[in-house]
Amino acid sequence: MTEYVVLSAILFTIGCVGVLTRRNAIVVFMCVELMLNACNLAFVAFARQHGNLDGQITAFFVMVVAAAEVVIGLAIIMTIFRTRRSASVDDASLLKY
Amino acid sequence: MTFWILAPIMVAAALGILFVRKAVHAALLLAVVMISLAFLYAVLDAPFLFAVQIIVYTGAILMLFLFVMMLIGVDATDSVVETIRGQRVMAVVLGLLFGVVLVVGISQVTLGTVVGLDEANAGGNVPAIANILFSRYVFAFEATSALLITAALGAMVLAHRERLTPKQTQADQAAQRMRDYAEHGKHLGPLPSPGVYARHNAVDTPALLPDGTAAESSVSRVLAARGTVRSAPALADDIDDVRRQIAGLDGKSPAAMPETSGKAGAPAATEEDVK
């Protein structure tokens, strides 16, 4: 069972680095999804480890929240793109000044 | 066994997301990770999550990603310029540290024997999940419905655009066409179709005007911009070709003409056209 959790940790780390390094808002978003998926894997693995289904239910709820989050996030990215003609996270920096 | 095949593929695909320049490639690599995850769920005795992972993640969420990518331009690539100096290096170092700490920490833990889900899944995985979902987690489930409705409304509000100018009706367009005709003499009718009087009626072949020159307005602007339209010199060669054939075929049957996209057996251009 440890190997599943290790894989989950590796995927989570890769997602983390992606969020920190990539500039395209959509790719950043994909990396967030990757992190959520990595957590789901750990949840499902621990559900099997402990022999009850609570972990699977939690993974299910994470998926629902991720779906809602993607809908709103992509709508925000599109709105920003409409006004600024760019999907780069560096261009949306007006609040800084 | 499945794990040891899928795990390297997943890690490689996830690393690919970090390095590919194009967002579409990242989406495809993410699809690989997600489908592999679905198979791992199946291995981990979670057939319901296996189906949900494929339907919701690869089916719905990734399609949404691709749709938005089409809307905001597929070929948009990342800029390589760093706005914060050393951010990339620091991010990679931090990520590596974090990963090493996580992996080392997890390997130190002994998890004990795996209980397995045979007992919990005795009556089938889906009924067992439904039992828990609609009893212990029913409140969370209801809250989820509120969340989904809020998300749908939020997406509608965000994607909605206020119309600043009145919508152009068909009557407006007709009036505009008449005005263009009166002021600039712009032709009222539809544009000529491609291929008229030319050797081919393909969309990349401009129509020929009575004097033998190509009609620019008969081919799509997109094709012209891509440079796939047959050029005027090529057309002139074609015309010369036809002229020679007609001269050589004088008095012979028209069926001996080479095959063209025109009517079967008919000459590609009549003598009047060529002259």
mmCIF file of C-alpha atoms in Angstrom:
data_model
loop_
_atom_site.group_PDB
_atom_site.id
_atom_site.type_symbol
_atom_site.label_atom_id
_atom_site.label_comp_id
_atom_site.label_asym_id
_atom_site.label_seq_id
_atom_site.Cartn_x
_atom_site.Cartn_y
_atom_site.Cartn_z
ATOM 1 C CA MET A 1 0.000 0.000 0.000
ATOM 2 C CA THR A 2 2.948 2.336 0.671
ATOM 3 C CA GLU A 3 3.788 2.462 -3.035
ATOM 4 C CA TYR A 4 0.382 3.984 -3.856
ATOM 5 C CA VAL A 5 0.888 6.717 -1.270
ATOM 6 C CA VAL A 6 4.414 7.372 -2.557
ATOM 7 C CA LEU A 7 3.083 7.687 -6.113
ATOM 8 C CA SER A 8 0.427 10.059 -4.815
ATOM 9 C CA ALA A 9 3.118 12.150 -3.100
ATOM 10 C CA ILE A 10 5.212 12.278 -6.281
ATOM 11 C CA LEU A 11 2.243 13.365 -8.397
ATOM 12 C CA PHE A 12 1.327 15.989 -5.813
ATOM 13 C CA THR A 13 4.863 17.368 -5.855
ATOM 14 C CA ILE A 14 4.908 17.523 -9.651
ATOM 15 C CA GLY A 15 1.607 19.398 -9.573
ATOM 16 C CA CYS A 16 3.036 21.790 -6.994
ATOM 17 C CA VAL A 17 6.116 22.568 -9.088
ATOM 18 C CA GLY A 18 3.885 23.029 -12.127
ATOM 19 C CA VAL A 19 1.736 25.596 -10.345
ATOM 20 C CA LEU A 20 4.869 27.477 -9.290
ATOM 21 C CA THR A 21 6.671 27.446 -12.640
ATOM 22 C CA ARG A 22 4.137 27.520 -15.466
ATOM 23 C CA ARG A 23 2.731 30.833 -16.732
ATOM 24 C CA ASN A 24 -0.233 29.803 -18.853
ATOM 25 C CA ALA A 25 -3.290 30.009 -16.588
ATOM 26 C CA ILE A 26 -4.825 26.881 -18.125
ATOM 27 C CA VAL A 27 -1.713 24.804 -17.519
ATOM 28 C CA VAL A 28 -1.535 26.109 -13.945
ATOM 29 C CA PHE A 29 -5.109 24.966 -13.578
ATOM 30 C CA MET A 30 -4.258 21.525 -14.944
ATOM 31 C CA CYS A 31 -1.511 21.222 -12.349
ATOM 32 C CA VAL A 32 -4.062 22.015 -9.614
ATOM 33 C CA GLU A 33 -6.191 19.210 -11.016
ATOM 34 C CA LEU A 34 -3.172 16.926 -10.905
ATOM 35 C CA MET A 35 -2.712 17.710 -7.206
ATOM 36 C CA LEU A 36 -6.385 16.980 -6.495
ATOM 37 C CA ASN A 37 -6.088 13.689 -8.353
ATOM 38 C CA ALA A 38 -3.002 12.759 -6.369
ATOM 39 C CA CYS A 39 -4.924 13.330 -3.133
ATOM 40 C CA ASN A 40 -7.763 11.188 -4.449
ATOM 41 C CA LEU A 41 -5.337 8.340 -5.072
ATOM 42 C CA ALA A 42 -4.154 8.520 -1.452
ATOM 43 C CA PHE A 43 -7.762 8.562 -0.222
ATOM 44 C CA VAL A 44 -8.706 5.498 -2.251
ATOM 45 C CA ALA A 45 -5.532 3.671 -1.209
ATOM 46 C CA PHE A 46 -6.219 4.338 2.473
ATOM 47 C CA ALA A 47 -9.847 3.235 2.052
ATOM 48 C CA ARG A 48 -8.514 -0.167 1.017
ATOM 49 C CA GLN A 49 -5.910 -0.114 3.782
ATOM 50 C CA HIS A 50 -8.505 0.444 6.503
ATOM 51 C CA GLY A 51 -11.284 -1.607 4.967
ATOM 52 C CA ASN A 52 -14.015 1.035 4.967
ATOM 53 C CA LEU A 53 -15.484 3.160 2.226
ATOM 54 C CA ASP A 54 -15.130 6.586 3.820
ATOM 55 C CA GLY A 55 -12.005 7.295 1.760
ATOM 56 C CA GLN A 56 -13.838 6.537 -1.476
ATOM 57 C CA ILE A 57 -16.692 8.829 -0.459
ATOM 58 C CA THR A 58 -14.194 11.605 0.260
ATOM 59 C CA ALA A 59 -12.551 11.066 -3.120
ATOM 60 C CA PHE A 60 -16.000 11.308 -4.697
ATOM 61 C CA PHE A 61 -16.652 14.631 -2.973
ATOM 62 C CA VAL A 62 -13.244 15.909 -4.046
ATOM 63 C CA MET A 63 -14.185 15.108 -7.643
ATOM 64 C CA VAL A 64 -17.460 17.031 -7.316
ATOM 65 C CA VAL A 65 -15.706 20.054 -5.846
ATOM 66 C CA ALA A 66 -13.013 19.833 -8.533
ATOM 67 C CA ALA A 67 -15.687 19.855 -11.242
ATOM 68 C CA ALA A 68 -17.328 22.955 -9.767
ATOM 69 C CA GLU A 69 -13.930 24.603 -9.373
ATOM 70 C CA VAL A 70 -12.970 23.923 -12.988
ATOM 71 C CA VAL A 71 -16.201 25.453 -14.259
ATOM 72 C CA ILE A 72 -15.688 28.674 -12.322
ATOM 73 C CA GLY A 73 -11.938 28.816 -12.872
ATOM 74 C CA LEU A 74 -12.181 28.401 -16.628
ATOM 75 C CA ALA A 75 -14.956 31.015 -16.765
ATOM 76 C CA ILE A 76 -12.668 33.422 -14.904
ATOM 77 C CA ILE A 77 -9.770 32.636 -17.270
ATOM 78 C CA MET A 78 -12.046 33.322 -20.233
ATOM 79 C CA THR A 79 -13.233 36.614 -18.764
ATOM 80 C CA ILE A 80 -9.658 37.712 -18.155
ATOM 81 C CA PHE A 81 -8.715 36.638 -21.671
ATOM 82 C CA ARG A 82 -11.596 38.686 -23.104
ATOM 83 C CA THR A 83 -10.428 41.885 -21.458
ATOM 84 C CA ARG A 84 -6.631 41.407 -21.590
ATOM 85 C CA ARG A 85 -6.201 39.168 -24.682
ATOM 86 C CA SER A 86 -3.810 36.920 -22.744
ATOM 87 C CA ALA A 87 -4.046 33.783 -20.646
ATOM 88 C CA SER A 88 -0.761 34.345 -18.860
ATOM 89 C CA VAL A 89 -0.934 34.653 -15.087
ATOM 90 C CA ASP A 90 1.797 37.312 -15.178
ATOM 91 C CA ASP A 91 -0.272 39.720 -17.240
ATOM 92 C CA ALA A 92 -3.083 39.975 -14.707
ATOM 93 C CA SER A 93 -1.071 42.041 -12.254
ATOM 94 C CA LEU A 94 -2.977 45.333 -12.131
ATOM 95 C CA LEU A 95 -3.903 44.926 -8.458
ATOM 96 C CA LYS A 96 -0.194 45.110 -7.616
ATOM 97 C CA TYR A 97 0.092 48.779 -8.512
ATOM 98 C CA MET B 1 1.528 -5.589 -11.412
ATOM 99 C CA THR B 2 -0.821 -3.019 -12.943
ATOM 100 C CA PHE B 3 0.638 -0.499 -10.555
ATOM 101 C CA TRP B 4 4.228 -1.058 -11.626
ATOM 102 C CA ILE B 5 3.270 -0.667 -15.274
ATOM 103 C CA LEU B 6 1.111 2.412 -14.773
ATOM 104 C CA ALA B 7 3.157 4.281 -12.174
ATOM 105 C CA PRO B 8 6.153 5.071 -14.466
ATOM 106 C CA ILE B 9 3.778 6.112 -17.251
ATOM 107 C CA MET B 10 1.913 8.426 -14.886
ATOM 108 C CA VAL B 11 5.053 10.018 -13.475
ATOM 109 C CA ALA B 12 6.478 10.504 -16.967
ATOM 110 C CA ALA B 13 3.252 12.070 -18.236
ATOM 111 C CA ALA B 14 3.004 14.316 -15.179
ATOM 112 C CA LEU B 15 6.612 15.446 -15.659
ATOM 113 C CA GLY B 16 5.764 16.093 -19.291
ATOM 114 C CA ILE B 17 3.109 18.602 -18.194
ATOM 115 C CA LEU B 18 5.915 20.612 -16.620
ATOM 116 C CA PHE B 19 8.027 20.693 -19.755
ATOM 117 C CA VAL B 20 5.792 20.849 -22.833
ATOM 118 C CA ARG B 21 5.374 24.325 -24.287
ATOM 119 C CA LYS B 22 1.878 23.922 -25.719
ATOM 120 C CA ALA B 23 -1.185 23.795 -23.512
ATOM 121 C CA VAL B 24 -2.893 21.209 -25.724
ATOM 122 C CA HIS B 25 -0.040 18.762 -25.204
ATOM 123 C CA ALA B 26 -0.286 19.337 -21.466
ATOM 124 C CA ALA B 27 -3.998 18.511 -21.620
ATOM 125 C CA LEU B 28 -3.322 15.273 -23.488
ATOM 126 C CA LEU B 29 -0.639 14.267 -20.973
ATOM 127 C CA LEU B 30 -3.083 15.034 -18.167
ATOM 128 C CA ALA B 31 -5.567 12.715 -19.877
ATOM 129 C CA VAL B 32 -2.963 9.942 -19.748
ATOM 130 C CA VAL B 33 -2.477 10.525 -16.007
ATOM 131 C CA MET B 34 -6.215 10.541 -15.353
ATOM 132 C CA ILE B 35 -7.001 7.388 -17.298
ATOM 133 C CA SER B 36 -4.123 5.583 -15.572
ATOM 134 C CA LEU B 37 -5.510 6.779 -12.244
ATOM 135 C CA ALA B 38 -8.877 5.305 -13.177
ATOM 136 C CA PHE B 39 -7.238 1.926 -13.688
ATOM 137 C CA LEU B 40 -5.475 2.227 -10.333
ATOM 138 C CA TYR B 41 -8.880 2.879 -8.729
ATOM 139 C CA ALA B 42 -10.157 -0.307 -10.344
ATOM 140 C CA VAL B 43 -7.186 -2.187 -8.892
ATOM 141 C CA LEU B 44 -7.904 -0.655 -5.486
ATOM 142 C CA ASP B 45 -11.447 -2.136 -5.376
ATOM 143 C CA ALA B 46 -13.176 1.119 -6.276
ATOM 144 C CA PRO B 47 -15.173 0.339 -9.458
ATOM 145 C CA PHE B 48 -17.541 3.271 -8.859
ATOM 146 C CA LEU B 49 -14.688 5.761 -8.697
ATOM 147 C CA PHE B 50 -13.153 4.080 -11.765
ATOM 148 C CA ALA B 51 -16.261 4.956 -13.755
ATOM 149 C CA VAL B 52 -16.607 8.420 -12.233
ATOM 150 C CA GLN B 53 -12.956 9.196 -12.902
ATOM 151 C CA ILE B 54 -13.305 8.386 -16.585
ATOM 152 C CA ILE B 55 -16.704 10.025 -17.039
ATOM 153 C CA VAL B 56 -16.172 13.161 -14.955
ATOM 154 C CA TYR B 57 -12.453 13.789 -15.265
ATOM 155 C CA THR B 58 -11.450 12.617 -18.700
ATOM 156 C CA GLY B 59 -14.921 13.014 -20.159
ATOM 157 C CA ALA B 60 -16.149 16.300 -18.767
ATOM 158 C CA ILE B 61 -13.338 18.259 -17.143
ATOM 159 C CA LEU B 62 -10.670 17.652 -19.769
ATOM 160 C CA MET B 63 -13.161 18.382 -22.557
ATOM 161 C CA LEU B 64 -13.925 21.666 -20.796
ATOM 162 C CA PHE B 65 -10.201 22.420 -20.714
ATOM 163 C CA LEU B 66 -9.921 21.702 -24.419
ATOM 164 C CA PHE B 67 -12.983 23.822 -25.236
ATOM 165 C CA VAL B 68 -11.576 26.800 -23.373
ATOM 166 C CA MET B 69 -8.234 26.257 -25.085
ATOM 167 C CA MET B 70 -9.968 26.425 -28.461
ATOM 168 C CA LEU B 71 -11.670 29.659 -27.397
ATOM 169 C CA ILE B 72 -8.558 31.452 -26.216
ATOM 170 C CA GLY B 73 -6.210 30.189 -28.910
ATOM 171 C CA VAL B 74 -4.593 26.793 -29.125
ATOM 172 C CA ASP B 75 -1.178 27.948 -30.217
ATOM 173 C CA ALA B 76 -0.604 30.259 -27.245
ATOM 174 C CA THR B 77 2.694 29.176 -25.723
ATOM 175 C CA ASP B 78 4.206 30.034 -22.367
ATOM 176 C CA SER B 79 6.563 32.965 -22.135
ATOM 177 C CA VAL B 80 9.990 31.987 -20.858
ATOM 178 C CA VAL B 81 10.689 35.375 -19.274
ATOM 179 C CA GLU B 82 10.782 35.283 -15.494
ATOM 180 C CA THR B 83 9.018 38.135 -13.725
ATOM 181 C CA ILE B 84 10.551 37.194 -10.377
ATOM 182 C CA ARG B 85 14.255 36.474 -10.715
ATOM 183 C CA GLY B 86 15.224 32.903 -9.886
ATOM 184 C CA GLN B 87 11.615 31.847 -9.409
ATOM 185 C CA ARG B 88 11.911 28.762 -11.568
ATOM 186 C CA VAL B 89 15.045 27.488 -9.834
ATOM 187 C CA MET B 90 13.621 28.180 -6.403
ATOM 188 C CA ALA B 91 10.352 26.464 -7.308
ATOM 189 C CA VAL B 92 12.172 23.357 -8.531
ATOM 190 C CA VAL B 93 14.424 23.231 -5.444
ATOM 191 C CA LEU B 94 11.468 23.693 -3.110
ATOM 192 C CA GLY B 95 9.473 21.091 -5.014
ATOM 193 C CA LEU B 96 12.323 18.582 -4.830
ATOM 194 C CA LEU B 97 12.746 19.203 -1.095
ATOM 195 C CA PHE B 98 9.017 18.832 -0.520
ATOM 196 C CA GLY B 99 8.890 15.644 -2.569
ATOM 197 C CA VAL B 100 11.881 14.103 -0.824
ATOM 198 C CA VAL B 101 10.469 14.948 2.610
ATOM 199 C CA LEU B 102 7.096 13.472 1.678
ATOM 200 C CA VAL B 103 8.496 10.277 0.166
ATOM 201 C CA VAL B 104 11.022 9.702 2.958
ATOM 202 C CA GLY B 105 8.363 10.401 5.577
ATOM 203 C CA ILE B 106 5.909 7.995 4.000
ATOM 204 C CA SER B 107 8.493 5.237 3.647
ATOM 205 C CA GLN B 108 9.275 5.501 7.387
ATOM 206 C CA VAL B 109 5.686 4.673 8.284
ATOM 207 C CA THR B 110 4.589 1.085 8.633
ATOM 208 C CA LEU B 111 0.971 0.838 7.610
ATOM 209 C CA GLY B 112 0.272 -2.635 8.949
ATOM 210 C CA THR B 113 -1.651 -5.297 7.123
ATOM 211 C CA VAL B 114 -4.096 -4.285 4.425
ATOM 212 C CA VAL B 115 -7.642 -4.944 5.627
ATOM 213 C CA GLY B 116 -9.036 -4.909 2.083
ATOM 214 C CA LEU B 117 -12.507 -3.962 0.937
ATOM 215 C CA ASP B 118 -13.922 -7.459 0.451
ATOM 216 C CA GLU B 119 -16.101 -7.134 3.518
ATOM 217 C CA ALA B 120 -17.206 -3.553 2.873
ATOM 218 C CA ASN B 121 -17.882 -4.304 -0.786
ATOM 219 C CA ALA B 122 -19.730 -7.536 -0.019
ATOM 220 C CA GLY B 123 -23.065 -6.360 -1.445
ATOM 221 C CA GLY B 124 -21.409 -4.590 -4.347
ATOM 222 C CA ASN B 125 -19.320 -1.403 -4.323
ATOM 223 C CA VAL B 126 -22.018 0.942 -5.637
ATOM 224 C CA PRO B 127 -24.771 -0.088 -3.147
ATOM 225 C CA ALA B 128 -22.235 0.104 -0.312
ATOM 226 C CA ILE B 129 -21.189 3.625 -1.328
ATOM 227 C CA ALA B 130 -24.834 4.660 -1.720
ATOM 228 C CA ASN B 131 -25.594 3.344 1.783
ATOM 229 C CA ILE B 132 -22.928 5.540 3.354
ATOM 230 C CA LEU B 133 -23.501 8.506 1.051
ATOM 231 C CA PHE B 134 -27.205 8.750 1.833
ATOM 232 C CA SER B 135 -26.924 8.130 5.554
ATOM 233 C CA ARG B 136 -23.748 9.393 7.206
ATOM 234 C CA TYR B 137 -22.795 11.866 4.460
ATOM 235 C CA VAL B 138 -26.258 13.000 3.416
ATOM 236 C CA PHE B 139 -25.715 16.530 4.671
ATOM 237 C CA ALA B 140 -22.457 16.889 2.729
ATOM 238 C CA PHE B 141 -24.265 15.487 -0.304
ATOM 239 C CA GLU B 142 -26.983 18.150 -0.034
ATOM 240 C CA ALA B 143 -24.363 20.854 0.418
ATOM 241 C CA THR B 144 -22.738 19.565 -2.787
ATOM 242 C CA SER B 145 -25.943 20.185 -4.715
ATOM 243 C CA ALA B 146 -25.943 23.786 -3.496
ATOM 244 C CA LEU B 147 -22.305 24.075 -4.568
ATOM 245 C CA LEU B 148 -23.049 22.757 -8.045
ATOM 246 C CA ILE B 149 -25.961 25.170 -8.532
ATOM 247 C CA THR B 150 -23.786 28.052 -7.353
ATOM 248 C CA ALA B 151 -21.025 26.992 -9.749
ATOM 249 C CA ALA B 152 -23.446 26.810 -12.686
ATOM 250 C CA LEU B 153 -24.854 30.258 -11.881
ATOM 251 C CA GLY B 154 -21.357 31.671 -11.390
ATOM 252 C CA ALA B 155 -20.202 30.343 -14.751
ATOM 253 C CA MET B 156 -23.244 31.922 -16.415
ATOM 254 C CA VAL B 157 -22.603 35.285 -14.736
ATOM 255 C CA LEU B 158 -18.896 35.224 -15.627
ATOM 256 C CA ALA B 159 -19.399 34.134 -19.218
ATOM 257 C CA HIS B 160 -22.243 36.581 -19.833
ATOM 258 C CA ARG B 161 -21.369 39.606 -21.901
ATOM 259 C CA GLU B 162 -23.508 42.752 -21.837
ATOM 260 C CA ARG B 163 -24.489 43.833 -25.361
ATOM 261 C CA LEU B 164 -23.232 47.377 -25.837
ATOM 262 C CA THR B 165 -24.569 48.003 -29.335
ATOM 263 C CA PRO B 166 -27.973 46.910 -30.673
ATOM 264 C CA LYS B 167 -27.969 43.635 -32.561
ATOM 265 C CA GLN B 168 -27.715 43.947 -36.350
ATOM 266 C CA THR B 169 -30.901 42.655 -37.942
ATOM 267 C CA GLN B 170 -31.293 41.315 -41.463
ATOM 268 C CA ALA B 171 -33.026 44.564 -42.475
ATOM 269 C CA ASP B 172 -30.009 46.545 -41.202
ATOM 270 C CA GLN B 173 -27.647 44.356 -43.201
ATOM 271 C CA ALA B 174 -29.713 44.797 -46.381
ATOM 272 C CA ALA B 175 -29.802 48.575 -45.884
ATOM 273 C CA GLN B 176 -26.029 48.590 -45.312
ATOM 274 C CA ARG B 177 -25.482 46.642 -48.549
ATOM 275 C CA MET B 178 -27.580 49.169 -50.487
ATOM 276 C CA ARG B 179 -25.654 52.046 -48.913
ATOM 277 C CA ASP B 180 -22.328 50.410 -49.862
ATOM 278 C CA TYR B 181 -23.573 50.021 -53.421
ATOM 279 C CA ALA B 182 -24.689 53.659 -53.607
ATOM 280 C CA GLU B 183 -21.482 55.045 -52.104
ATOM 281 C CA HIS B 184 -18.672 52.774 -53.305
ATOM 282 C CA GLY B 185 -20.402 50.814 -56.037
ATOM 283 C CA LYS B 186 -19.774 47.540 -54.188
ATOM 284 C CA HIS B 187 -21.475 44.613 -55.887
ATOM 285 C CA LEU B 188 -24.861 43.869 -54.326
ATOM 286 C CA GLY B 189 -25.112 40.164 -54.946
ATOM 287 C CA PRO B 190 -23.219 37.249 -53.416
ATOM 288 C CA LEU B 191 -19.523 36.724 -54.147
ATOM 289 C CA PRO B 192 -18.649 34.553 -57.159
ATOM 290 C CA SER B 193 -18.170 30.871 -56.375
ATOM 291 C CA PRO B 194 -14.689 29.378 -56.807
ATOM 292 C CA GLY B 195 -13.787 27.382 -59.849
ATOM 293 C CA VAL B 196 -16.260 28.974 -62.255
ATOM 294 C CA TYR B 197 -14.849 28.639 -65.813
ATOM 295 C CA ALA B 198 -11.586 27.360 -64.336
ATOM 296 C CA ARG B 199 -10.316 23.811 -64.891
ATOM 297 C CA HIS B 200 -11.334 22.636 -61.414
ATOM 298 C CA ASN B 201 -14.235 23.532 -59.202
ATOM 299 C CA ALA B 202 -12.253 22.984 -55.988
ATOM 300 C CA VAL B 203 -12.473 25.737 -53.352
ATOM 301 C CA ASP B 204 -8.786 26.616 -53.775
ATOM 302 C CA THR B 205 -9.183 27.403 -57.462
ATOM 303 C CA PRO B 206 -10.281 30.977 -58.112
ATOM 304 C CA ALA B 207 -13.028 31.628 -60.649
ATOM 305 C CA LEU B 208 -11.937 33.014 -63.983
ATOM 306 C CA LEU B 209 -13.185 36.347 -65.213
ATOM 307 C CA PRO B 210 -14.190 36.671 -68.908
ATOM 308 C CA ASP B 211 -10.713 38.053 -69.723
ATOM 309 C CA GLY B 212 -9.042 34.982 -68.242
ATOM 310 C CA THR B 213 -7.746 36.564 -65.039
ATOM 311 C CA ALA B 214 -8.486 35.074 -61.632
ATOM 312 C CA ALA B 215 -11.301 36.567 -59.507
ATOM 313 C CA GLU B 216 -9.704 37.183 -56.099
ATOM 314 C CA SER B 217 -13.053 37.477 -54.331
ATOM 315 C CA SER B 218 -14.131 33.965 -55.292
ATOM 316 C CA VAL B 219 -11.813 32.141 -52.845
ATOM 317 C CA SER B 220 -12.001 32.201 -49.088
ATOM 318 C CA ARG B 221 -9.793 34.778 -47.376
ATOM 319 C CA VAL B 222 -8.577 32.071 -44.973
ATOM 320 C CA LEU B 223 -7.252 29.958 -47.854
ATOM 321 C CA ALA B 224 -5.596 33.011 -49.383
ATOM 322 C CA ALA B 225 -3.913 33.827 -46.064
ATOM 323 C CA ARG B 226 -2.623 30.260 -45.744
ATOM 324 C CA GLY B 227 -1.231 30.511 -49.275
ATOM 325 C CA THR B 228 -2.957 27.358 -50.486
ATOM 326 C CA VAL B 229 -4.839 29.079 -53.318
ATOM 327 C CA ARG B 230 -3.694 28.082 -56.792
ATOM 328 C CA SER B 231 -1.705 30.999 -58.076
ATOM 329 C CA ALA B 232 -2.560 32.982 -61.176
ATOM 330 C CA PRO B 233 0.560 31.795 -63.113
ATOM 331 C CA ALA B 234 -0.437 28.175 -62.483
ATOM 332 C CA LEU B 235 -3.874 28.977 -63.775
ATOM 333 C CA ALA B 236 -2.401 30.670 -66.831
ATOM 334 C CA ASP B 237 -0.397 27.493 -67.489
ATOM 335 C CA ASP B 238 -3.606 25.532 -67.199
ATOM 336 C CA ILE B 239 -5.309 27.775 -69.689
ATOM 337 C CA ASP B 240 -2.435 27.449 -72.126
ATOM 338 C CA ASP B 241 -2.599 23.694 -71.662
ATOM 339 C CA VAL B 242 -6.281 23.629 -72.510
ATOM 340 C CA ARG B 243 -5.766 25.906 -75.475
ATOM 341 C CA ARG B 244 -3.100 23.583 -76.865
ATOM 342 C CA GLN B 245 -5.282 20.533 -76.292
ATOM 343 C CA ILE B 246 -8.205 22.146 -78.073
ATOM 344 C CA ALA B 247 -5.972 23.136 -80.967
ATOM 345 C CA GLY B 248 -4.657 19.560 -81.159
ATOM 346 C CA LEU B 249 -8.084 18.010 -80.873
ATOM 347 C CA ASP B 250 -9.699 19.919 -83.730
ATOM 348 C CA GLY B 251 -12.142 17.616 -85.427
ATOM 349 C CA LYS B 252 -11.674 14.803 -82.900
ATOM 350 C CA SER B 253 -14.282 13.531 -80.460
ATOM 351 C CA PRO B 254 -14.571 15.430 -77.178
ATOM 352 C CA ALA B 255 -14.393 12.131 -75.259
ATOM 353 C CA ALA B 256 -10.665 12.015 -75.937
ATOM 354 C CA MET B 257 -10.139 15.025 -73.653
ATOM 355 C CA PRO B 258 -8.224 14.399 -70.438
ATOM 356 C CA GLU B 259 -10.256 13.872 -67.336
ATOM 357 C CA THR B 260 -11.328 17.072 -65.580
ATOM 358 C CA SER B 261 -13.617 17.794 -62.712
ATOM 359 C CA GLY B 262 -16.215 19.195 -65.099
ATOM 360 C CA LYS B 263 -19.008 17.272 -66.716
ATOM 361 C CA ALA B 264 -17.901 13.795 -67.799
ATOM 362 C CA GLY B 265 -16.576 13.814 -71.330
ATOM 363 C CA ALA B 266 -17.115 17.545 -71.762
ATOM 364 C CA PRO B 267 -14.166 19.752 -72.757
ATOM 365 C CA ALA B 268 -12.691 21.634 -69.842
ATOM 366 C CA ALA B 269 -13.188 24.968 -71.550
ATOM 367 C CA THR B 270 -15.085 25.812 -74.661
ATOM 368 C CA GLU B 271 -13.366 27.633 -77.448
ATOM 369 C CA GLU B 272 -15.218 30.856 -76.656
ATOM 370 C CA ASP B 273 -13.847 30.835 -73.114
ATOM 371 C CA VAL B 274 -10.299 30.513 -74.221
ATOM 372 C CA LYS B 275 -10.570 33.238 -76.829
#
